[in-house]
Amino acid sequence: MKGLLVIAHGSRRAESNDEIRELAARVSVQAAGQFDHIDCAFLELAQPSIPEGIQSLVDKGVQSIVVMPYFLANGMHVAKDIPAFLKEASEKNPQIQLSVSPYIGAADVMPSLILDAAAKAN
Amino acid sequence: MKGLLVIAHGSRRAESNDEIRELAARVSVQAAGQFDHIDCAFLELAQPSIPEGIQSLVDKGVQSIVVMPYFLANGMHVAKDIPAFLKEASEKNPQIQLSVSPYIGAADVMPSLILDAAAKAN
């Protein structure tokens, strides 16, 4: 079984964390067999943490996990913090295949999305 | 003249801030007359700051500015910090029309982008 873990920063604002949970639920609806389980996890300030999120997928019987950094730029969190968590998770679960996707900000479509959003300004 | 200010968080990692500057340059290329000037600014940790970014557009003769929060969720930065900066900017420049676009994470296409990125994991 294949799992996807969407990793977001986490916020002091509960609504913001709920927004990420709802996003993960929308991803699940669209995943159409690409993944058996899709969850989110938070780098800080919210639960589940990254280790908890990975463990939860492992507990569901997932053997292969794609980690998706839901971050806009290749800053410290993407370049250092998330890889450190994954190294730890990999050592703890050597039987699990862990892979990392590009972070969301690397999507080529971002300039168009920015202009689309800008057109909705009020 | 119309300006667009893309506001990112800012990072301790210089490459991450440069990535946002390059993104703003790519947006400029695609803007095709939608805006006369497109710049980026940073909430913290990098320059220009939000007040500096707004001032720079004002100095270029822009009368109307769309502010685009380049953030993924409606957390403290989007809900409180950016509006506070804009209130200040508005009071300082009452002659400028300031409007705010949806933040990038509000784009309907995000679940698809997450799955696209996930498909590129390695």
PDB file of C-alpha atoms in Angstrom:
ATOM      1  CA  MET A   1       0.000   0.000   0.000  1.00  0.00           C
ATOM      2  CA  LYS A   2       1.094   3.515  -0.846  1.00  0.00           C
ATOM      3  CA  GLY A   3       0.692   6.590   1.351  1.00  0.00           C
ATOM      4  CA  LEU A   4       1.021  10.319   0.791  1.00  0.00           C
ATOM      5  CA  LEU A   5       1.926  12.643   3.649  1.00  0.00           C
ATOM      6  CA  VAL A   6       1.376  16.342   2.944  1.00  0.00           C
ATOM      7  CA  ILE A   7       3.643  18.296   5.294  1.00  0.00           C
ATOM      8  CA  ALA A   8       2.622  21.845   6.136  1.00  0.00           C
ATOM      9  CA  HIS A   9       4.254  24.352   8.445  1.00  0.00           C
ATOM     10  CA  GLY A  10       1.558  24.490  11.105  1.00  0.00           C
ATOM     11  CA  SER A  11       0.058  27.599  12.649  1.00  0.00           C
ATOM     12  CA  ARG A  12      -0.990  29.087  15.976  1.00  0.00           C
ATOM     13  CA  ARG A  13      -4.312  29.663  14.254  1.00  0.00           C
ATOM     14  CA  ALA A  14      -6.486  26.542  14.518  1.00  0.00           C
ATOM     15  CA  GLU A  15      -8.485  27.461  11.378  1.00  0.00           C
ATOM     16  CA  SER A  16      -5.275  27.463   9.385  1.00  0.00           C
ATOM     17  CA  ASN A  17      -4.411  23.921  10.493  1.00  0.00           C
ATOM     18  CA  ASP A  18      -7.973  22.798   9.758  1.00  0.00           C
ATOM     19  CA  GLU A  19      -7.583  24.271   6.289  1.00  0.00           C
ATOM     20  CA  ILE A  20      -4.617  21.934   5.691  1.00  0.00           C
ATOM     21  CA  ARG A  21      -6.595  18.945   7.022  1.00  0.00           C
ATOM     22  CA  GLU A  22      -9.450  19.807   4.655  1.00  0.00           C
ATOM     23  CA  LEU A  23      -6.971  20.162   1.805  1.00  0.00           C
ATOM     24  CA  ALA A  24      -5.596  16.664   2.512  1.00  0.00           C
ATOM     25  CA  ALA A  25      -9.177  15.384   2.444  1.00  0.00           C
ATOM     26  CA  ARG A  26      -9.727  17.051  -0.955  1.00  0.00           C
ATOM     27  CA  VAL A  27      -6.494  15.488  -2.222  1.00  0.00           C
ATOM     28  CA  SER A  28      -7.802  12.080  -1.092  1.00  0.00           C
ATOM     29  CA  VAL A  29     -10.980  12.565  -3.108  1.00  0.00           C
ATOM     30  CA  GLN A  30      -8.941  13.391  -6.229  1.00  0.00           C
ATOM     31  CA  ALA A  31      -6.237  10.774  -5.733  1.00  0.00           C
ATOM     32  CA  ALA A  32      -8.213   8.083  -7.574  1.00  0.00           C
ATOM     33  CA  GLY A  33      -6.074   5.068  -6.757  1.00  0.00           C
ATOM     34  CA  GLN A  34      -2.760   6.927  -6.900  1.00  0.00           C
ATOM     35  CA  PHE A  35      -2.486   6.489  -3.098  1.00  0.00           C
ATOM     36  CA  ASP A  36      -4.232   4.223  -0.597  1.00  0.00           C
ATOM     37  CA  HIS A  37      -3.918   6.637   2.324  1.00  0.00           C
ATOM     38  CA  ILE A  38      -3.417  10.402   2.323  1.00  0.00           C
ATOM     39  CA  ASP A  39      -2.752  12.325   5.512  1.00  0.00           C
ATOM     40  CA  CYS A  40      -1.227  15.625   6.528  1.00  0.00           C
ATOM     41  CA  ALA A  41       1.350  16.410   9.192  1.00  0.00           C
ATOM     42  CA  PHE A  42       2.827  19.599  10.608  1.00  0.00           C
ATOM     43  CA  LEU A  43       6.423  20.695  11.036  1.00  0.00           C
ATOM     44  CA  GLU A  44       5.495  22.578  14.202  1.00  0.00           C
ATOM     45  CA  LEU A  45       2.658  24.186  16.170  1.00  0.00           C
ATOM     46  CA  ALA A  46       0.047  21.551  15.280  1.00  0.00           C
ATOM     47  CA  GLN A  47      -0.637  17.814  15.372  1.00  0.00           C
ATOM     48  CA  PRO A  48       0.112  15.321  14.010  1.00  0.00           C
ATOM     49  CA  SER A  49       3.842  15.998  13.929  1.00  0.00           C
ATOM     50  CA  ILE A  50       5.876  14.569  11.040  1.00  0.00           C
ATOM     51  CA  PRO A  51       6.967  11.466  13.018  1.00  0.00           C
ATOM     52  CA  GLU A  52       3.353  10.932  14.166  1.00  0.00           C
ATOM     53  CA  GLY A  53       2.088  11.318  10.600  1.00  0.00           C
ATOM     54  CA  ILE A  54       4.573   8.770   9.270  1.00  0.00           C
ATOM     55  CA  GLN A  55       3.838   6.358  12.124  1.00  0.00           C
ATOM     56  CA  SER A  56       0.123   6.637  11.481  1.00  0.00           C
ATOM     57  CA  LEU A  57       0.614   5.638   7.815  1.00  0.00           C
ATOM     58  CA  VAL A  58       2.931   2.787   8.854  1.00  0.00           C
ATOM     59  CA  ASP A  59       0.272   1.591  11.340  1.00  0.00           C
ATOM     60  CA  LYS A  60      -2.246   1.519   8.490  1.00  0.00           C
ATOM     61  CA  GLY A  61      -0.022  -0.984   6.677  1.00  0.00           C
ATOM     62  CA  VAL A  62       1.525   1.412   4.161  1.00  0.00           C
ATOM     63  CA  GLN A  63       4.884   0.146   2.824  1.00  0.00           C
ATOM     64  CA  SER A  64       5.758   3.118   0.650  1.00  0.00           C
ATOM     65  CA  ILE A  65       5.312   6.766   1.637  1.00  0.00           C
ATOM     66  CA  VAL A  66       5.634   9.868  -0.513  1.00  0.00           C
ATOM     67  CA  VAL A  67       6.305  12.976   1.535  1.00  0.00           C
ATOM     68  CA  MET A  68       5.046  16.193  -0.067  1.00  0.00           C
ATOM     69  CA  PRO A  69       6.490  19.416   1.401  1.00  0.00           C
ATOM     70  CA  TYR A  70       3.612  21.896   1.213  1.00  0.00           C
ATOM     71  CA  PHE A  71       5.920  24.917   1.273  1.00  0.00           C
ATOM     72  CA  LEU A  72       6.396  27.706  -1.242  1.00  0.00           C
ATOM     73  CA  ALA A  73      10.158  28.130  -1.280  1.00  0.00           C
ATOM     74  CA  ASN A  74      13.227  26.055  -0.695  1.00  0.00           C
ATOM     75  CA  GLY A  75      13.967  27.635   2.698  1.00  0.00           C
ATOM     76  CA  MET A  76      15.360  26.104   5.889  1.00  0.00           C
ATOM     77  CA  HIS A  77      12.253  23.988   6.489  1.00  0.00           C
ATOM     78  CA  VAL A  78      12.402  22.308   3.077  1.00  0.00           C
ATOM     79  CA  ALA A  79      16.188  22.190   2.776  1.00  0.00           C
ATOM     80  CA  LYS A  80      17.093  21.093   6.332  1.00  0.00           C
ATOM     81  CA  ASP A  81      14.238  20.466   8.775  1.00  0.00           C
ATOM     82  CA  ILE A  82      12.102  18.081   6.727  1.00  0.00           C
ATOM     83  CA  PRO A  83      15.091  16.005   5.496  1.00  0.00           C
ATOM     84  CA  ALA A  84      16.242  15.659   9.128  1.00  0.00           C
ATOM     85  CA  PHE A  85      12.814  14.326  10.165  1.00  0.00           C
ATOM     86  CA  LEU A  86      12.845  11.923   7.222  1.00  0.00           C
ATOM     87  CA  LYS A  87      16.325  10.625   8.004  1.00  0.00           C
ATOM     88  CA  GLU A  88      15.098   9.812  11.512  1.00  0.00           C
ATOM     89  CA  ALA A  89      11.908   8.194  10.208  1.00  0.00           C
ATOM     90  CA  SER A  90      13.911   6.146   7.730  1.00  0.00           C
ATOM     91  CA  GLU A  91      16.225   4.863  10.464  1.00  0.00           C
ATOM     92  CA  LYS A  92      13.252   4.004  12.656  1.00  0.00           C
ATOM     93  CA  ASN A  93      11.366   2.259   9.833  1.00  0.00           C
ATOM     94  CA  PRO A  94      13.976   0.694   7.547  1.00  0.00           C
ATOM     95  CA  GLN A  95      11.280  -1.538   5.994  1.00  0.00           C
ATOM     96  CA  ILE A  96       9.359   1.489   4.656  1.00  0.00           C
ATOM     97  CA  GLN A  97      10.217   3.097   1.323  1.00  0.00           C
ATOM     98  CA  LEU A  98      10.246   6.851   1.931  1.00  0.00           C
ATOM     99  CA  SER A  99      10.473   9.295  -0.964  1.00  0.00           C
ATOM    100  CA  VAL A 100      10.169  13.051  -1.169  1.00  0.00           C
ATOM    101  CA  SER A 101       8.360  15.022  -3.841  1.00  0.00           C
ATOM    102  CA  PRO A 102       9.207  18.534  -5.026  1.00  0.00           C
ATOM    103  CA  TYR A 103       7.800  21.228  -2.699  1.00  0.00           C
ATOM    104  CA  ILE A 104       4.614  22.888  -3.949  1.00  0.00           C
ATOM    105  CA  GLY A 105       6.295  26.218  -4.808  1.00  0.00           C
ATOM    106  CA  ALA A 106       8.396  24.444  -7.438  1.00  0.00           C
ATOM    107  CA  ALA A 107       5.284  23.988  -9.612  1.00  0.00           C
ATOM    108  CA  ASP A 108       5.726  25.723 -12.974  1.00  0.00           C
ATOM    109  CA  VAL A 109       2.201  27.071 -12.805  1.00  0.00           C
ATOM    110  CA  MET A 110       2.865  29.414  -9.845  1.00  0.00           C
ATOM    111  CA  PRO A 111       3.244  32.633 -11.901  1.00  0.00           C
ATOM    112  CA  SER A 112      -0.141  31.973 -13.544  1.00  0.00           C
ATOM    113  CA  LEU A 113      -1.738  31.228 -10.166  1.00  0.00           C
ATOM    114  CA  ILE A 114      -0.363  34.488  -8.786  1.00  0.00           C
ATOM    115  CA  LEU A 115      -1.881  36.434 -11.681  1.00  0.00           C
ATOM    116  CA  ASP A 116      -5.183  34.558 -11.317  1.00  0.00           C
ATOM    117  CA  ALA A 117      -5.314  35.447  -7.621  1.00  0.00           C
ATOM    118  CA  ALA A 118      -4.292  39.055  -8.347  1.00  0.00           C
ATOM    119  CA  ALA A 119      -7.232  39.356 -10.741  1.00  0.00           C
ATOM    120  CA  LYS A 120      -9.542  38.551  -7.806  1.00  0.00           C
ATOM    121  CA  ALA A 121      -8.227  41.354  -5.575  1.00  0.00           C
ATOM    122  CA  ASN A 122     -10.740  43.638  -3.968  1.00  0.00           C
TER     123      ASN A 122
ATOM    124  CA  MET B   1      -0.334  52.840 -13.368  1.00  0.00           C
ATOM    125  CA  LYS B   2      -1.032  49.535 -11.648  1.00  0.00           C
ATOM    126  CA  GLY B   3       1.387  47.587  -9.459  1.00  0.00           C
ATOM    127  CA  LEU B   4       1.459  44.071  -8.051  1.00  0.00           C
ATOM    128  CA  LEU B   5       3.340  43.288  -4.860  1.00  0.00           C
ATOM    129  CA  VAL B   6       3.900  39.586  -4.183  1.00  0.00           C
ATOM    130  CA  ILE B   7       4.445  39.194  -0.436  1.00  0.00           C
ATOM    131  CA  ALA B   8       6.398  36.154   0.716  1.00  0.00           C
ATOM    132  CA  HIS B   9       7.444  35.114   4.205  1.00  0.00           C
ATOM    133  CA  GLY B  10      11.190  35.586   3.821  1.00  0.00           C
ATOM    134  CA  SER B  11      13.888  33.119   4.832  1.00  0.00           C
ATOM    135  CA  ARG B  12      17.253  32.915   6.569  1.00  0.00           C
ATOM    136  CA  ARG B  13      18.328  31.098   3.401  1.00  0.00           C
ATOM    137  CA  ALA B  14      19.380  33.610   0.726  1.00  0.00           C
ATOM    138  CA  GLU B  15      18.619  31.167  -2.116  1.00  0.00           C
ATOM    139  CA  SER B  16      15.043  30.946  -0.903  1.00  0.00           C
ATOM    140  CA  ASN B  17      14.609  34.731  -1.083  1.00  0.00           C
ATOM    141  CA  ASP B  18      16.234  34.801  -4.519  1.00  0.00           C
ATOM    142  CA  GLU B  19      13.757  32.152  -5.601  1.00  0.00           C
ATOM    143  CA  ILE B  20      10.905  34.549  -4.726  1.00  0.00           C
ATOM    144  CA  ARG B  21      12.622  37.397  -6.605  1.00  0.00           C
ATOM    145  CA  GLU B  22      12.973  35.164  -9.671  1.00  0.00           C
ATOM    146  CA  LEU B  23       9.334  34.154  -9.324  1.00  0.00           C
ATOM    147  CA  ALA B  24       8.284  37.829  -9.338  1.00  0.00           C
ATOM    148  CA  ALA B  25      10.375  38.301 -12.480  1.00  0.00           C
ATOM    149  CA  ARG B  26       8.590  35.340 -14.120  1.00  0.00           C
ATOM    150  CA  VAL B  27       5.227  36.828 -13.115  1.00  0.00           C
ATOM    151  CA  SER B  28       6.290  40.098 -14.788  1.00  0.00           C
ATOM    152  CA  VAL B  29       7.037  38.283 -18.032  1.00  0.00           C
ATOM    153  CA  GLN B  30       3.581  36.663 -17.987  1.00  0.00           C
ATOM    154  CA  ALA B  31       1.636  39.714 -16.789  1.00  0.00           C
ATOM    155  CA  ALA B  32       1.107  41.032 -20.348  1.00  0.00           C
ATOM    156  CA  GLY B  33      -0.242  44.478 -19.529  1.00  0.00           C
ATOM    157  CA  GLN B  34      -2.217  43.363 -16.466  1.00  0.00           C
ATOM    158  CA  PHE B  35       0.261  45.318 -14.301  1.00  0.00           C
ATOM    159  CA  ASP B  36       2.825  48.023 -15.060  1.00  0.00           C
ATOM    160  CA  HIS B  37       5.174  47.076 -12.226  1.00  0.00           C
ATOM    161  CA  ILE B  38       5.541  43.797 -10.373  1.00  0.00           C
ATOM    162  CA  ASP B  39       7.764  43.458  -7.319  1.00  0.00           C
ATOM    163  CA  CYS B  40       8.098  41.180  -4.339  1.00  0.00           C
ATOM    164  CA  ALA B  41       8.449  42.021  -0.645  1.00  0.00           C
ATOM    165  CA  PHE B  42       9.080  39.983   2.480  1.00  0.00           C
ATOM    166  CA  LEU B  43       7.204  39.842   5.770  1.00  0.00           C
ATOM    167  CA  GLU B  44      10.463  39.247   7.634  1.00  0.00           C
ATOM    168  CA  LEU B  45      14.083  38.073   7.331  1.00  0.00           C
ATOM    169  CA  ALA B  46      14.673  39.616   3.882  1.00  0.00           C
ATOM    170  CA  GLN B  47      14.483  42.855   1.933  1.00  0.00           C
ATOM    171  CA  PRO B  48      12.547  44.683   0.727  1.00  0.00           C
ATOM    172  CA  SER B  49      10.125  44.741   3.655  1.00  0.00           C
ATOM    173  CA  ILE B  50       6.425  45.246   2.920  1.00  0.00           C
ATOM    174  CA  PRO B  51       6.569  49.033   3.591  1.00  0.00           C
ATOM    175  CA  GLU B  52       9.687  49.284   1.405  1.00  0.00           C
ATOM    176  CA  GLY B  53       8.036  47.303  -1.377  1.00  0.00           C
ATOM    177  CA  ILE B  54       4.945  49.508  -1.329  1.00  0.00           C
ATOM    178  CA  GLN B  55       7.052  52.675  -1.213  1.00  0.00           C
ATOM    179  CA  SER B  56       9.106  51.496  -4.162  1.00  0.00           C
ATOM    180  CA  LEU B  57       5.952  51.012  -6.258  1.00  0.00           C
ATOM    181  CA  VAL B  58       4.636  54.421  -5.147  1.00  0.00           C
ATOM    182  CA  ASP B  59       7.957  55.983  -6.137  1.00  0.00           C
ATOM    183  CA  LYS B  60       7.577  54.455  -9.605  1.00  0.00           C
ATOM    184  CA  GLY B  61       4.319  56.383  -9.995  1.00  0.00           C
ATOM    185  CA  VAL B  62       1.908  53.529  -9.356  1.00  0.00           C
ATOM    186  CA  GLN B  63      -1.520  54.722  -8.172  1.00  0.00           C
ATOM    187  CA  SER B  64      -3.128  51.367  -7.589  1.00  0.00           C
ATOM    188  CA  ILE B  65      -1.450  48.389  -5.890  1.00  0.00           C
ATOM    189  CA  VAL B  66      -2.643  44.816  -5.631  1.00  0.00           C
ATOM    190  CA  VAL B  67      -1.029  42.964  -2.749  1.00  0.00           C
ATOM    191  CA  MET B  68      -0.757  39.202  -3.286  1.00  0.00           C
ATOM    192  CA  PRO B  69      -0.058  37.163  -0.123  1.00  0.00           C
ATOM    193  CA  TYR B  70       2.178  34.328  -1.311  1.00  0.00           C
ATOM    194  CA  PHE B  71       1.252  32.065   1.602  1.00  0.00           C
ATOM    195  CA  LEU B  72      -0.354  28.638   1.641  1.00  0.00           C
ATOM    196  CA  ALA B  73      -2.806  28.936   4.510  1.00  0.00           C
ATOM    197  CA  ASN B  74      -4.828  31.604   6.237  1.00  0.00           C
ATOM    198  CA  GLY B  75      -2.561  31.687   9.302  1.00  0.00           C
ATOM    199  CA  MET B  76      -1.470  34.587  11.497  1.00  0.00           C
ATOM    200  CA  HIS B  77       0.633  36.156   8.736  1.00  0.00           C
ATOM    201  CA  VAL B  78      -2.239  36.324   6.252  1.00  0.00           C
ATOM    202  CA  ALA B  79      -4.999  37.008   8.768  1.00  0.00           C
ATOM    203  CA  LYS B  80      -3.231  39.570  10.995  1.00  0.00           C
ATOM    204  CA  ASP B  81       0.312  40.598  10.048  1.00  0.00           C
ATOM    205  CA  ILE B  82      -0.182  41.520   6.398  1.00  0.00           C
ATOM    206  CA  PRO B  83      -3.444  43.439   7.044  1.00  0.00           C
ATOM    207  CA  ALA B  84      -1.643  45.414   9.775  1.00  0.00           C
ATOM    208  CA  PHE B  85       1.123  46.405   7.344  1.00  0.00           C
ATOM    209  CA  LEU B  86      -1.463  47.385   4.759  1.00  0.00           C
ATOM    210  CA  LYS B  87      -3.439  49.514   7.191  1.00  0.00           C
ATOM    211  CA  GLU B  88      -0.248  51.413   7.962  1.00  0.00           C
ATOM    212  CA  ALA B  89       0.642  51.750   4.272  1.00  0.00           C
ATOM    213  CA  SER B  90      -2.849  52.976   3.519  1.00  0.00           C
ATOM    214  CA  GLU B  91      -2.653  55.655   6.207  1.00  0.00           C
ATOM    215  CA  LYS B  92       0.750  56.747   4.945  1.00  0.00           C
ATOM    216  CA  ASN B  93      -0.365  56.831   1.294  1.00  0.00           C
ATOM    217  CA  PRO B  94      -4.053  57.823   1.272  1.00  0.00           C
ATOM    218  CA  GLN B  95      -3.786  58.697  -2.434  1.00  0.00           C
ATOM    219  CA  ILE B  96      -2.929  55.084  -3.365  1.00  0.00           C
ATOM    220  CA  GLN B  97      -5.602  52.479  -3.980  1.00  0.00           C
ATOM    221  CA  LEU B  98      -4.502  49.359  -2.122  1.00  0.00           C
ATOM    222  CA  SER B  99      -6.292  46.055  -2.612  1.00  0.00           C
ATOM    223  CA  VAL B 100      -5.542  42.534  -1.446  1.00  0.00           C
ATOM    224  CA  SER B 101      -5.907  39.352  -3.474  1.00  0.00           C
ATOM    225  CA  PRO B 102      -6.662  35.883  -2.126  1.00  0.00           C
ATOM    226  CA  TYR B 103      -3.555  34.135  -0.754  1.00  0.00           C
ATOM    227  CA  ILE B 104      -2.035  31.550  -3.086  1.00  0.00           C
ATOM    228  CA  GLY B 105      -3.146  28.538  -1.020  1.00  0.00           C
ATOM    229  CA  ALA B 106      -6.775  29.463  -1.707  1.00  0.00           C
ATOM    230  CA  ALA B 107      -6.359  28.421  -5.349  1.00  0.00           C
ATOM    231  CA  ASP B 108      -8.787  25.609  -6.225  1.00  0.00           C
ATOM    232  CA  VAL B 109      -6.070  23.807  -8.146  1.00  0.00           C
ATOM    233  CA  MET B 110      -3.934  23.006  -5.064  1.00  0.00           C
ATOM    234  CA  PRO B 111      -5.073  19.366  -4.651  1.00  0.00           C
ATOM    235  CA  SER B 112      -4.130  18.687  -8.293  1.00  0.00           C
ATOM    236  CA  LEU B 113      -0.761  20.401  -7.843  1.00  0.00           C
ATOM    237  CA  ILE B 114      -0.070  18.280  -4.762  1.00  0.00           C
ATOM    238  CA  LEU B 115      -0.793  15.106  -6.718  1.00  0.00           C
ATOM    239  CA  ASP B 116       1.333  16.321  -9.657  1.00  0.00           C
ATOM    240  CA  ALA B 117       4.245  16.977  -7.311  1.00  0.00           C
ATOM    241  CA  ALA B 118       3.708  13.651  -5.539  1.00  0.00           C
ATOM    242  CA  ALA B 119       3.986  11.869  -8.888  1.00  0.00           C
ATOM    243  CA  LYS B 120       7.501  13.333  -9.224  1.00  0.00           C
ATOM    244  CA  ALA B 121       8.763  11.950  -5.905  1.00  0.00           C
ATOM    245  CA  ASN B 122      12.009  10.093  -5.891  1.00  0.00           C
TER     246      ASN B 122
END
